[in-house]
Amino acid sequence: NYKPLQTFELQDVLFGDHKNDTLFFCGSIDFKLAGFKLDSTQFRLSDVKVDRAYCNVVFYKDNTFNIDVLFNILDPNDTLPSNGPPFVLYFDKVKLTNTRFRFRNETDTSVCENFAANDQLFYNINADADDFYIIQDSLHFNISHLDLMERSGFKANHIQSLVTISPSCMLFDS
């Protein structure tokens, strides 16, 4: 469904990686377009609701990282200096329900008895976040509520944090 330049409702969104594996799937995404720059460098979305999403991040045995596919779309000049303004995507509020996240590092063959850092699967992720920015290859957002479980049995309830995720670091501040 689409109300001109206002409300978007997307169903069964699939974004694959360079190995034809799932990078991101979403059962439904609803959002309102709050604004954009005519040069297509900045977009503002409001009231983003994501349900039944699956994010599958893989570092493959051939030393390729599937999330680079997304970062190269967001910042195709990531290996060269850019003369133009950076691409910015801003969400004022984001709600995740019934979401899963998987991280696999196929180059790490270590075996862990409890929590496998090289093969993590988080599920039952429910979260509320705001001030969510994607700026080139970095994510910045404030989590006001996060619940999740990991297949090892790890469970987290009501996490709150200011988060920055980039290729060089992951920061979680209170």
Short mmCIF file of C-alpha atoms in Angstrom, two decimals, residues 8-171:
data_model
loop_
_atom_site.label_atom_id
_atom_site.label_comp_id
_atom_site.label_asym_id
_atom_site.label_seq_id
_atom_site.Cartn_x
_atom_site.Cartn_y
_atom_site.Cartn_z
CA PHE A 8 4.87 2.90 2.87
CA GLU A 9 4.03 -0.70 3.76
CA LEU A 10 6.43 -3.29 2.39
CA GLN A 11 5.95 -7.06 2.70
CA ASP A 12 8.48 -9.91 2.29
CA VAL A 13 11.51 -7.73 1.55
CA LEU A 14 14.62 -9.76 0.65
CA PHE A 15 18.14 -8.39 0.18
CA GLY A 16 20.76 -10.97 -0.82
CA ASP A 17 24.52 -10.90 -0.66
CA HIS A 18 27.21 -11.59 -3.26
CA LYS A 19 26.98 -15.37 -2.57
CA ASN A 20 23.19 -15.48 -3.12
CA ASP A 21 22.62 -15.96 0.60
CA THR A 22 20.17 -13.90 2.63
CA LEU A 23 21.69 -10.73 4.04
CA PHE A 24 18.39 -9.23 5.17
CA PHE A 25 14.79 -10.42 5.05
CA CYS A 26 11.80 -8.68 6.53
CA GLY A 27 8.22 -9.94 6.80
CA SER A 28 6.92 -6.37 6.96
CA ILE A 29 8.29 -2.83 7.12
CA ASP A 30 6.00 0.15 7.66
CA PHE A 31 7.25 3.74 7.67
CA LYS A 32 6.40 7.31 6.84
CA LEU A 33 8.62 9.43 4.62
CA ALA A 34 9.32 12.53 6.72
CA GLY A 35 11.65 14.29 4.27
CA PHE A 36 14.54 14.05 1.85
CA LYS A 37 17.09 16.19 0.07
CA LEU A 38 16.63 16.57 -3.66
CA ASP A 39 20.23 15.46 -4.28
CA SER A 40 19.30 12.04 -2.75
CA THR A 41 21.97 12.23 -0.04
CA GLN A 42 19.62 12.41 2.95
CA PHE A 43 16.36 10.66 3.77
CA ARG A 44 14.26 11.00 6.94
CA LEU A 45 11.81 8.25 7.89
CA SER A 46 9.44 8.30 10.84
CA ASP A 47 7.56 5.65 12.81
CA VAL A 48 9.48 2.73 11.30
CA LYS A 49 8.01 -0.65 12.28
CA VAL A 50 9.87 -3.83 11.36
CA ASP A 51 8.32 -7.25 12.00
CA ARG A 52 9.71 -10.76 11.43
CA ALA A 53 13.11 -9.56 10.20
CA TYR A 54 16.20 -11.71 9.79
CA CYS A 55 19.67 -10.21 9.43
CA ASN A 56 22.37 -12.74 8.46
CA VAL A 57 25.90 -11.30 8.67
CA VAL A 58 28.64 -13.64 7.39
CA PHE A 59 32.41 -13.40 7.14
CA TYR A 60 33.04 -16.07 4.49
CA LYS A 61 35.97 -18.49 4.22
CA ASP A 62 37.26 -16.52 1.21
CA ASN A 63 37.66 -13.47 3.53
CA THR A 64 34.70 -11.59 2.05
CA PHE A 65 32.18 -9.94 4.34
CA ASN A 66 28.59 -10.01 3.09
CA ILE A 67 27.61 -6.74 4.81
CA ASP A 68 30.08 -4.96 2.48
CA VAL A 69 27.41 -5.33 -0.22
CA LEU A 70 25.18 -2.98 1.76
CA PHE A 71 27.97 -0.58 2.73
CA ASN A 72 29.10 -0.32 -0.90
CA ILE A 73 25.56 0.72 -1.87
CA LEU A 74 25.41 3.30 0.92
CA ASP A 75 28.93 4.58 0.23
CA PRO A 76 30.25 3.42 -3.16
CA ASN A 77 33.35 5.58 -2.67
CA ASP A 78 34.33 3.92 0.61
CA THR A 79 37.80 3.13 -0.74
CA LEU A 80 38.25 6.55 -2.33
CA PRO A 81 37.96 10.05 -0.91
CA SER A 82 34.49 11.43 -1.57
CA ASN A 83 33.96 14.93 -2.94
CA GLY A 84 30.21 14.99 -2.27
CA PRO A 85 28.20 14.98 0.93
CA PRO A 86 27.87 11.65 2.77
CA PHE A 87 24.74 9.54 2.37
CA VAL A 88 22.57 9.86 5.51
CA LEU A 89 19.47 7.86 6.39
CA TYR A 90 17.66 8.97 9.56
CA PHE A 91 14.81 7.24 11.42
CA ASP A 92 13.17 9.15 14.28
CA LYS A 93 11.63 6.02 15.87
CA VAL A 94 12.19 2.34 15.12
CA LYS A 95 10.27 -0.61 16.55
CA LEU A 96 11.51 -4.18 15.97
CA THR A 97 9.30 -7.17 16.75
CA ASN A 98 9.96 -10.90 16.46
CA THR A 99 13.34 -10.34 14.80
CA ARG A 100 16.40 -12.60 14.42
CA PHE A 101 20.09 -11.76 13.94
CA ARG A 102 22.83 -14.20 12.98
CA PHE A 103 26.59 -13.63 12.79
CA ARG A 104 28.88 -16.32 11.39
CA ASN A 105 32.64 -16.17 10.94
CA GLU A 106 33.51 -19.09 8.68
CA THR A 107 37.25 -18.42 9.02
CA ASP A 108 37.12 -19.05 12.78
CA THR A 109 36.88 -22.80 13.36
CA SER A 110 37.25 -22.70 17.15
CA VAL A 111 34.73 -24.73 19.12
CA CYS A 112 33.07 -23.20 22.15
CA GLU A 113 31.17 -25.19 24.72
CA ASN A 114 28.58 -22.53 25.59
CA PHE A 115 28.51 -19.27 23.64
CA ALA A 116 30.01 -19.60 20.13
CA ALA A 117 31.39 -16.17 19.23
CA ASN A 118 31.98 -17.36 15.64
CA ASP A 119 28.35 -18.47 15.15
CA GLN A 120 25.84 -16.36 17.06
CA LEU A 121 22.08 -16.63 16.62
CA PHE A 122 19.90 -14.11 18.44
CA TYR A 123 16.13 -14.44 18.27
CA ASN A 124 12.97 -13.06 19.87
CA ILE A 125 14.52 -9.63 19.40
CA ASN A 126 12.08 -6.89 20.34
CA ALA A 127 13.34 -3.33 20.51
CA ASP A 128 12.47 0.34 20.56
CA ALA A 129 15.08 2.78 19.26
CA ASP A 130 15.19 6.42 18.25
CA ASP A 131 17.51 8.89 16.57
CA PHE A 132 18.73 6.10 14.27
CA TYR A 133 21.28 7.36 11.72
CA ILE A 134 23.03 5.49 8.95
CA ILE A 135 25.91 7.71 7.86
CA GLN A 136 28.01 6.15 5.11
CA ASP A 137 29.20 2.85 6.67
CA SER A 138 28.27 3.58 10.30
CA LEU A 139 25.15 3.13 12.42
CA HIS A 140 24.28 5.42 15.34
CA PHE A 141 21.16 5.00 17.49
CA ASN A 142 19.67 5.14 20.96
CA ILE A 143 18.06 1.94 22.26
CA SER A 144 15.38 2.66 24.84
CA HIS A 145 14.32 -1.00 25.14
CA LEU A 146 15.84 -4.27 23.88
CA ASP A 147 14.93 -7.87 24.74
CA LEU A 148 16.61 -10.86 23.07
CA MET A 149 17.69 -14.47 23.44
CA GLU A 150 20.69 -16.33 22.04
CA ARG A 151 20.65 -20.04 21.24
CA SER A 152 23.27 -20.68 23.95
CA GLY A 153 20.63 -19.74 26.53
CA PHE A 154 21.83 -16.17 27.03
CA LYS A 155 18.88 -13.86 27.61
CA ALA A 156 18.80 -10.07 27.93
CA ASN A 157 15.87 -8.02 29.13
CA HIS A 158 15.34 -4.30 28.84
CA ILE A 159 18.77 -3.21 27.62
CA GLN A 160 19.21 0.54 27.13
CA SER A 161 22.20 2.07 25.36
CA LEU A 162 23.54 4.68 22.99
CA VAL A 163 25.07 2.63 20.16
CA THR A 164 27.64 3.27 17.42
CA ILE A 165 28.57 0.49 15.01
CA SER A 166 31.21 1.02 12.34
CA PRO A 167 33.73 -1.16 10.51
CA SER A 168 36.35 -0.30 13.15
CA CYS A 169 34.32 -0.50 16.39
CA MET A 170 31.14 -1.20 18.29
CA LEU A 171 30.43 1.25 21.13
#
